mmCIF file of C-alpha atoms in Angstrom:
data_model
loop_
_atom_site.group_PDB
_atom_site.id
_atom_site.type_symbol
_atom_site.label_atom_id
_atom_site.label_comp_id
_atom_site.label_asym_id
_atom_site.label_seq_id
_atom_site.Cartn_x
_atom_site.Cartn_y
_atom_site.Cartn_z
ATOM 1 C CA MET A 1 -25.099 18.829 -61.537
ATOM 2 C CA PRO A 2 -22.264 18.081 -60.881
ATOM 3 C CA GLN A 3 -18.910 19.848 -61.845
ATOM 4 C CA HIS A 4 -17.265 18.304 -65.098
ATOM 5 C CA ASN A 5 -13.850 17.867 -65.750
ATOM 6 C CA PRO A 6 -11.930 21.509 -67.249
ATOM 7 C CA HIS A 7 -8.987 19.221 -68.693
ATOM 8 C CA PRO A 8 -9.439 18.988 -72.920
ATOM 9 C CA VAL A 9 -8.480 15.105 -73.502
ATOM 10 C CA PRO A 10 -8.134 14.963 -77.373
ATOM 11 C CA ASP A 11 -9.566 13.922 -80.165
ATOM 12 C CA GLU A 12 -6.691 12.245 -82.413
ATOM 13 C CA PRO A 13 -6.255 8.617 -80.401
ATOM 14 C CA ALA A 14 -2.620 9.016 -81.118
ATOM 15 C CA VAL A 15 -2.611 11.940 -79.017
ATOM 16 C CA LEU A 16 -1.365 11.728 -75.514
ATOM 17 C CA VAL A 17 -3.771 12.550 -73.094
ATOM 18 C CA PRO A 18 -2.613 15.038 -70.511
ATOM 19 C CA VAL A 19 -2.220 13.562 -66.800
ATOM 20 C CA GLU A 20 -4.170 16.502 -65.102
ATOM 21 C CA VAL A 21 -7.168 14.356 -66.968
ATOM 22 C CA ARG A 22 -6.497 11.899 -63.994
ATOM 23 C CA GLY A 23 -4.786 13.221 -62.180
ATOM 24 C CA TRP A 24 -7.944 15.790 -61.965
ATOM 25 C CA GLN A 25 -10.332 12.677 -62.040
ATOM 26 C CA ASP A 26 -8.872 11.060 -59.240
ATOM 27 C CA GLY A 27 -9.146 14.172 -56.996
ATOM 28 C CA TYR A 28 -12.340 14.512 -58.145
ATOM 29 C CA ASP A 29 -13.087 10.539 -56.278
ATOM 30 C CA ALA A 30 -11.688 11.192 -53.655
ATOM 31 C CA GLY A 31 -12.979 14.399 -52.716
ATOM 32 C CA ILE A 32 -17.142 13.394 -53.467
ATOM 33 C CA SER A 33 -15.965 9.864 -51.429
ATOM 34 C CA ALA A 34 -13.907 11.711 -48.381
ATOM 35 C CA PRO A 35 -16.132 14.257 -46.539
ATOM 36 C CA PRO A 36 -16.428 17.083 -44.870
ATOM 37 C CA ASP A 37 -12.952 18.571 -45.720
ATOM 38 C CA VAL A 38 -11.099 18.523 -48.837
ATOM 39 C CA PRO A 39 -8.847 15.254 -49.024
ATOM 40 C CA ALA A 40 -4.904 16.666 -48.734
ATOM 41 C CA THR A 41 -3.123 16.660 -52.706
ATOM 42 C CA PRO A 42 -0.939 13.330 -52.941
ATOM 43 C CA ARG A 43 3.223 14.073 -52.781
ATOM 44 C CA VAL A 44 4.600 12.966 -56.854
ATOM 45 C CA ARG A 45 6.703 14.015 -58.894
ATOM 46 C CA ASP A 46 4.396 14.639 -61.979
ATOM 47 C CA THR A 47 3.458 18.510 -60.390
ATOM 48 C CA ARG A 48 0.707 18.680 -63.316
ATOM 49 C CA TYR A 49 -0.696 15.561 -61.506
ATOM 50 C CA MET A 50 -1.175 17.482 -58.159
ATOM 51 C CA LEU A 51 -2.001 20.467 -60.082
ATOM 52 C CA GLY A 52 -5.055 18.588 -61.430
ATOM 53 C CA TRP A 53 -6.182 16.186 -58.319
ATOM 54 C CA THR A 54 -6.344 19.035 -55.790
ATOM 55 C CA GLN A 55 -8.937 20.983 -58.410
ATOM 56 C CA GLY A 56 -11.204 17.665 -59.032
ATOM 57 C CA ALA A 57 -10.799 17.085 -54.953
ATOM 58 C CA GLU A 58 -12.351 20.726 -54.369
ATOM 59 C CA ALA A 59 -14.889 20.245 -56.649
ATOM 60 C CA GLY A 60 -15.751 16.496 -55.625
ATOM 61 C CA ASN A 61 -16.079 18.271 -52.153
ATOM 62 C CA ALA A 62 -18.589 20.826 -53.533
ATOM 63 C CA ASP A 63 -20.419 18.123 -55.103
ATOM 64 C CA GLY A 64 -20.576 16.138 -52.008
ATOM 65 C CA ARG A 65 -22.541 18.678 -49.520
ATOM 66 C CA VAL A 66 -25.103 19.834 -52.765
ATOM 67 C CA GLU A 67 -25.478 16.478 -54.401
ATOM 68 C CA GLY A 68 -24.296 14.019 -51.258
ATOM 69 C CA TRP A 69 -21.457 11.890 -50.218
ATOM 70 C CA ARG A 70 -20.255 8.743 -52.003
ATOM 71 C CA TRP A 71 -18.548 6.111 -50.863
ATOM 72 C CA ALA A 72 -16.360 4.965 -52.961
ATOM 73 C CA TYR A 73 -16.606 0.818 -51.394
ATOM 74 C CA PHE A 74 -13.753 -1.239 -54.150
ATOM 75 C CA ASP A 75 -11.251 1.324 -52.697
ATOM 76 C CA GLY A 76 -10.766 0.166 -49.500
ATOM 77 C CA ARG A 77 -12.131 3.365 -48.193
ATOM 78 C CA VAL A 78 -14.175 3.500 -45.115
ATOM 79 C CA ARG A 79 -17.914 4.227 -45.030
ATOM 80 C CA PRO A 80 -18.707 7.670 -43.544
ATOM 81 C CA ALA A 81 -21.529 8.219 -40.181
ATOM 82 C CA SER A 82 -24.990 7.777 -41.191
ATOM 83 C CA ALA A 83 -24.784 12.235 -40.236
ATOM 84 C CA SER A 84 -24.469 15.351 -42.008
ATOM 85 C CA ALA A 85 -20.470 14.907 -42.224
ATOM 86 C CA GLY A 86 -20.774 18.845 -42.302
ATOM 87 C CA ALA A 87 -22.559 19.060 -45.090
ATOM 88 C CA GLY A 88 -26.358 19.279 -45.492
ATOM 89 C CA ILE A 89 -27.042 16.452 -47.201
ATOM 90 C CA VAL A 90 -27.398 12.298 -45.388
ATOM 91 C CA TYR A 91 -25.419 9.850 -46.440
ATOM 92 C CA GLY A 92 -26.850 6.674 -46.158
ATOM 93 C CA PRO A 93 -28.296 4.222 -48.629
ATOM 94 C CA GLN A 94 -31.764 5.316 -50.161
ATOM 95 C CA ASP A 95 -34.217 4.374 -52.108
ATOM 96 C CA SER A 96 -33.199 1.952 -54.950
ATOM 97 C CA GLY A 97 -36.509 2.201 -57.484
ATOM 98 C CA GLU A 98 -36.165 -1.160 -58.760
ATOM 99 C CA PRO A 99 -39.835 -3.367 -57.431
ATOM 100 C CA GLU A 100 -40.096 -5.142 -55.508
ATOM 101 C CA PRO A 101 -40.183 -8.829 -55.092
ATOM 102 C CA VAL A 102 -44.135 -10.366 -55.650
ATOM 103 C CA ASP A 103 -42.449 -13.355 -53.168
ATOM 104 C CA PRO A 104 -42.155 -12.221 -49.608
ATOM 105 C CA GLY A 105 -39.227 -14.330 -49.058
ATOM 106 C CA ALA A 106 -37.693 -13.701 -51.586
ATOM 107 C CA PHE A 107 -34.037 -11.026 -52.074
ATOM 108 C CA SER A 108 -34.951 -7.702 -52.707
ATOM 109 C CA PHE A 109 -32.661 -5.331 -54.107
ATOM 110 C CA THR A 110 -34.462 -2.260 -52.978
ATOM 111 C CA GLN A 111 -31.771 -0.193 -51.272
ATOM 112 C CA SER A 112 -29.000 1.621 -52.515
ATOM 113 C CA TRP A 113 -25.652 2.943 -52.153
ATOM 114 C CA PRO A 114 -24.587 5.906 -53.811
ATOM 115 C CA CYS A 115 -20.626 4.750 -55.055
ATOM 116 C CA VAL A 116 -17.716 6.322 -56.365
ATOM 117 C CA GLY A 117 -14.679 4.496 -58.054
ATOM 118 C CA GLU A 118 -13.675 3.159 -61.799
ATOM 119 C CA ALA A 119 -12.637 -0.881 -60.085
ATOM 120 C CA ALA A 120 -16.104 -1.660 -61.250
ATOM 121 C CA LEU A 121 -16.287 0.577 -64.375
ATOM 122 C CA LEU A 122 -13.496 -0.778 -65.668
ATOM 123 C CA VAL A 123 -14.993 -4.485 -65.603
ATOM 124 C CA MET A 124 -18.032 -3.584 -66.981
ATOM 125 C CA LEU A 125 -16.137 -1.083 -69.554
ATOM 126 C CA ALA A 126 -13.520 -4.775 -70.112
ATOM 127 C CA GLN A 127 -17.542 -7.076 -70.485
ATOM 128 C CA PHE A 128 -19.357 -4.644 -72.031
ATOM 129 C CA ALA A 129 -17.003 -2.777 -75.584
ATOM 130 C CA PRO A 130 -14.257 -5.151 -75.355
ATOM 131 C CA GLY A 131 -11.245 -3.382 -77.171
ATOM 132 C CA GLU A 132 -11.568 -0.158 -74.807
ATOM 133 C CA SER A 133 -9.081 -0.061 -72.118
ATOM 134 C CA GLY A 134 -9.896 2.911 -69.761
ATOM 135 C CA GLY A 135 -7.536 4.162 -67.351
ATOM 136 C CA GLU A 136 -5.596 7.413 -67.707
ATOM 137 C CA GLY A 137 -8.974 9.591 -66.367
ATOM 138 C CA LEU A 138 -11.174 7.963 -68.854
ATOM 139 C CA THR A 139 -13.251 4.973 -67.276
ATOM 140 C CA GLY A 140 -15.887 6.772 -67.306
ATOM 141 C CA ARG A 141 -16.102 8.974 -70.026
ATOM 142 C CA ARG A 142 -15.841 5.400 -72.034
ATOM 143 C CA LEU A 143 -18.229 3.799 -70.670
ATOM 144 C CA ALA A 144 -20.625 6.047 -71.241
ATOM 145 C CA ARG A 145 -20.424 6.245 -74.977
ATOM 146 C CA ALA A 146 -20.060 3.060 -75.432
ATOM 147 C CA CYS A 147 -23.654 2.669 -73.961
ATOM 148 C CA ALA A 148 -24.487 5.637 -75.942
ATOM 149 C CA ASP A 149 -23.420 4.002 -79.049
ATOM 150 C CA LYS A 150 -25.302 0.775 -78.426
ATOM 151 C CA GLY A 151 -28.720 2.604 -76.676
ATOM 152 C CA VAL A 152 -28.179 1.074 -73.246
ATOM 153 C CA GLN A 153 -29.035 3.600 -70.605
ATOM 154 C CA ARG A 154 -28.125 0.721 -67.250
ATOM 155 C CA LEU A 155 -25.751 -1.509 -66.210
ATOM 156 C CA TYR A 156 -25.873 -4.098 -63.921
ATOM 157 C CA LEU A 157 -22.977 -6.648 -61.848
ATOM 158 C CA ALA A 158 -23.018 -8.814 -59.240
ATOM 159 C CA VAL A 159 -21.093 -8.573 -56.978
ATOM 160 C CA ASN A 160 -19.034 -10.129 -53.644
ATOM 161 C CA LEU A 161 -18.837 -7.212 -50.920
ATOM 162 C CA SER A 162 -16.884 -9.493 -48.647
ATOM 163 C CA PHE A 163 -13.393 -8.519 -49.047
ATOM 164 C CA ALA A 164 -11.294 -12.279 -50.012
ATOM 165 C CA GLY A 165 -7.798 -10.890 -49.948
ATOM 166 C CA ILE A 166 -5.544 -9.469 -52.637
ATOM 167 C CA PRO A 167 -4.929 -12.032 -55.235
ATOM 168 C CA ALA A 168 -0.914 -13.245 -55.109
ATOM 169 C CA GLU A 169 -0.679 -12.352 -59.163
ATOM 170 C CA ARG A 170 -2.211 -9.925 -60.639
ATOM 171 C CA THR A 171 -4.832 -10.350 -63.296
ATOM 172 C CA ALA A 172 -5.978 -7.258 -64.681
ATOM 173 C CA ASP A 173 -9.254 -7.794 -63.497
ATOM 174 C CA ALA A 174 -9.853 -4.357 -61.935
ATOM 175 C CA LEU A 175 -12.334 -5.736 -58.898
ATOM 176 C CA ASN A 176 -10.350 -9.248 -58.189
ATOM 177 C CA ASP A 177 -7.322 -8.037 -58.051
ATOM 178 C CA ALA A 178 -8.844 -5.116 -55.741
ATOM 179 C CA GLY A 179 -10.434 -8.799 -53.380
ATOM 180 C CA TYR A 180 -14.110 -8.440 -54.496
ATOM 181 C CA TRP A 181 -15.571 -11.311 -57.168
ATOM 182 C CA HIS A 182 -17.912 -10.660 -60.029
ATOM 183 C CA GLY A 183 -19.439 -11.919 -62.421
ATOM 184 C CA THR A 184 -21.442 -10.817 -65.636
ATOM 185 C CA VAL A 185 -21.820 -7.285 -66.790
ATOM 186 C CA CYS A 186 -26.106 -7.483 -67.775
ATOM 187 C CA GLU A 187 -28.186 -4.931 -69.457
ATOM 188 C CA SER A 188 -31.398 -6.345 -66.448
ATOM 189 C CA LEU A 189 -31.113 -6.370 -63.202
ATOM 190 C CA ASP A 190 -33.619 -9.641 -63.547
ATOM 191 C CA ASP A 191 -30.158 -10.871 -65.734
ATOM 192 C CA ALA A 192 -27.673 -10.108 -62.754
ATOM 193 C CA ALA A 193 -30.003 -10.465 -60.208
ATOM 194 C CA PRO A 194 -29.427 -15.309 -59.943
ATOM 195 C CA GLU A 195 -25.345 -15.036 -60.290
ATOM 196 C CA ALA A 196 -26.181 -12.424 -56.833
ATOM 197 C CA ILE A 197 -28.701 -13.941 -54.591
ATOM 198 C CA ALA A 198 -26.620 -17.228 -55.526
ATOM 199 C CA GLN A 199 -23.496 -16.112 -53.520
ATOM 200 C CA VAL A 200 -26.075 -15.274 -50.282
ATOM 201 C CA THR A 201 -27.651 -18.723 -50.594
ATOM 202 C CA VAL A 202 -23.860 -20.988 -50.367
ATOM 203 C CA ARG A 203 -23.514 -23.305 -47.069
ATOM 204 C CA GLU A 204 -21.145 -20.003 -45.349
ATOM 205 C CA PRO A 205 -22.221 -16.363 -45.543
ATOM 206 C CA ARG A 206 -22.204 -14.025 -48.153
ATOM 207 C CA PHE A 207 -22.856 -11.012 -48.422
ATOM 208 C CA ALA A 208 -23.439 -9.888 -52.279
ATOM 209 C CA GLY A 209 -24.640 -7.133 -54.075
ATOM 210 C CA ILE A 210 -25.451 -5.292 -57.050
ATOM 211 C CA VAL A 211 -23.360 -2.879 -58.965
ATOM 212 C CA ARG A 212 -25.065 -0.958 -60.457
ATOM 213 C CA TYR A 213 -24.233 1.751 -63.293
ATOM 214 C CA ALA A 214 -26.345 4.286 -65.463
ATOM 215 C CA PRO A 215 -23.631 6.998 -67.886
ATOM 216 C CA ALA A 216 -22.691 10.114 -66.138
ATOM 217 C CA ALA A 217 -20.563 11.828 -68.435
ATOM 218 C CA GLU A 218 -17.012 11.512 -67.307
ATOM 219 C CA HIS A 219 -17.980 9.807 -63.160
ATOM 220 C CA ASP A 220 -17.217 6.881 -61.947
ATOM 221 C CA PHE A 221 -20.516 6.973 -60.135
ATOM 222 C CA PHE A 222 -22.843 4.027 -60.093
ATOM 223 C CA ASP A 223 -25.631 2.370 -57.725
ATOM 224 C CA LEU A 224 -24.836 -0.025 -55.270
ATOM 225 C CA LEU A 225 -28.094 -2.331 -54.133
ATOM 226 C CA PRO A 226 -27.180 -5.608 -51.728
ATOM 227 C CA VAL A 227 -29.541 -8.532 -51.081
ATOM 228 C CA GLY A 228 -31.779 -7.844 -49.348
ATOM 229 C CA GLY A 229 -30.276 -4.728 -47.564
ATOM 230 C CA LEU A 230 -27.910 -6.392 -45.987
ATOM 231 C CA LEU A 231 -23.737 -5.242 -45.682
ATOM 232 C CA PRO A 232 -20.837 -7.207 -44.437
ATOM 233 C CA PRO A 233 -21.642 -6.890 -40.553
ATOM 234 C CA GLU A 234 -18.282 -4.388 -40.200
ATOM 235 C CA LEU A 235 -20.042 -1.753 -42.475
ATOM 236 C CA ALA A 236 -22.990 -2.277 -41.560
ATOM 237 C CA GLY A 237 -22.730 0.851 -39.442
#
């Protein structure tokens, strides 16, 4: 089981969230996506953030070694080599558990990459639970709570996997601002798949996929399902 953020979050809406909460979550995301060693703590002015970050990075590294590493795809993190990466679990794609298409010529979503990152979850939260705000290390927590409140077990979001570049003007859309197109959040793969498939069937070659989210407490975990199992050439490995 993944370790959890040890820093308490106030229940009262008017009380500020301790900076250690975000520090721990940011450190954890870095630690579980940067094998094999614990990443160095960034130097910032807030020592409480640095302390939380260091604790989170150690926890993420420990979980990566035991449960498997995750790819920080939309954060521009280089994919770790498809090897043990200093631990006992191989980093690489898994079986998504999604059914094979009936038509042998159809696009499939049978390959799954375990990923981590807040950007995709921020987009899902904004669309699935309008009015809820992410950030402060609370995005995964709030999205998981929204899913529980609505009785939803999984969310799906079509995304373009090719980096298009940072827009000149920011839009407050975490994926677009990171250089990636995305579609509309859906509650089933069947609803999200057409948007993703449309991205790879245009005239110019493109690579697309589905972000599949299942609530995982406060963690920024998701699975990336490439259309047909194909990644951009520079990332295919």
